[in-house]
């Protein structure tokens, strides 16, 4: 699973990450990532060829976390 310590409810994923981030994930690479600790919100609009790309999603979450820490 993408978030081993996370959970899903009402269209939102609670990531279980130390920063308390949560996100909405759509198909073909659409993301909304919220880091309440740093008050960062990232919207990723995309049109990836595949509806789901698990290896890429892991990289995307790592990128969002890194970007959020820079604030």
Short mmCIF file of C-alpha atoms in Angstrom, two decimals, residues 20-24 31-45 63-71:
data_model
loop_
_atom_site.label_atom_id
_atom_site.label_comp_id
_atom_site.label_asym_id
_atom_site.label_seq_id
_atom_site.Cartn_x
_atom_site.Cartn_y
_atom_site.Cartn_z
CA UNK A 20 -0.08 14.62 9.56
CA UNK A 21 -0.49 15.12 5.81
CA UNK A 22 -3.63 14.05 4.02
CA UNK A 23 -4.48 13.96 0.35
CA UNK A 24 -7.03 13.38 -2.33
CA UNK A 31 -3.38 14.93 -6.54
CA UNK A 32 -4.28 17.33 -3.76
CA UNK A 33 -1.74 17.16 -0.91
CA UNK A 34 -2.24 19.01 2.39
CA UNK A 35 0.45 19.36 5.07
CA UNK A 36 -1.25 20.94 8.11
CA UNK A 37 2.05 21.35 9.96
CA UNK A 38 3.61 23.66 7.36
CA UNK A 39 0.26 24.91 5.98
CA UNK A 40 1.25 23.82 2.49
CA UNK A 41 -1.30 22.72 -0.10
CA UNK A 42 -0.12 21.24 -3.39
CA UNK A 43 -2.43 20.63 -6.35
CA UNK A 44 -1.01 18.40 -9.08
CA UNK A 45 -2.93 18.31 -12.32
CA UNK A 63 8.54 15.01 -3.61
CA UNK A 64 5.52 16.58 -1.88
CA UNK A 65 7.08 15.91 1.54
CA UNK A 66 10.40 17.44 0.48
CA UNK A 67 8.72 20.47 -1.05
CA UNK A 68 6.61 20.99 2.05
CA UNK A 69 9.70 20.90 4.31
CA UNK A 70 11.26 23.75 2.31
CA UNK A 71 8.62 26.22 3.45
#
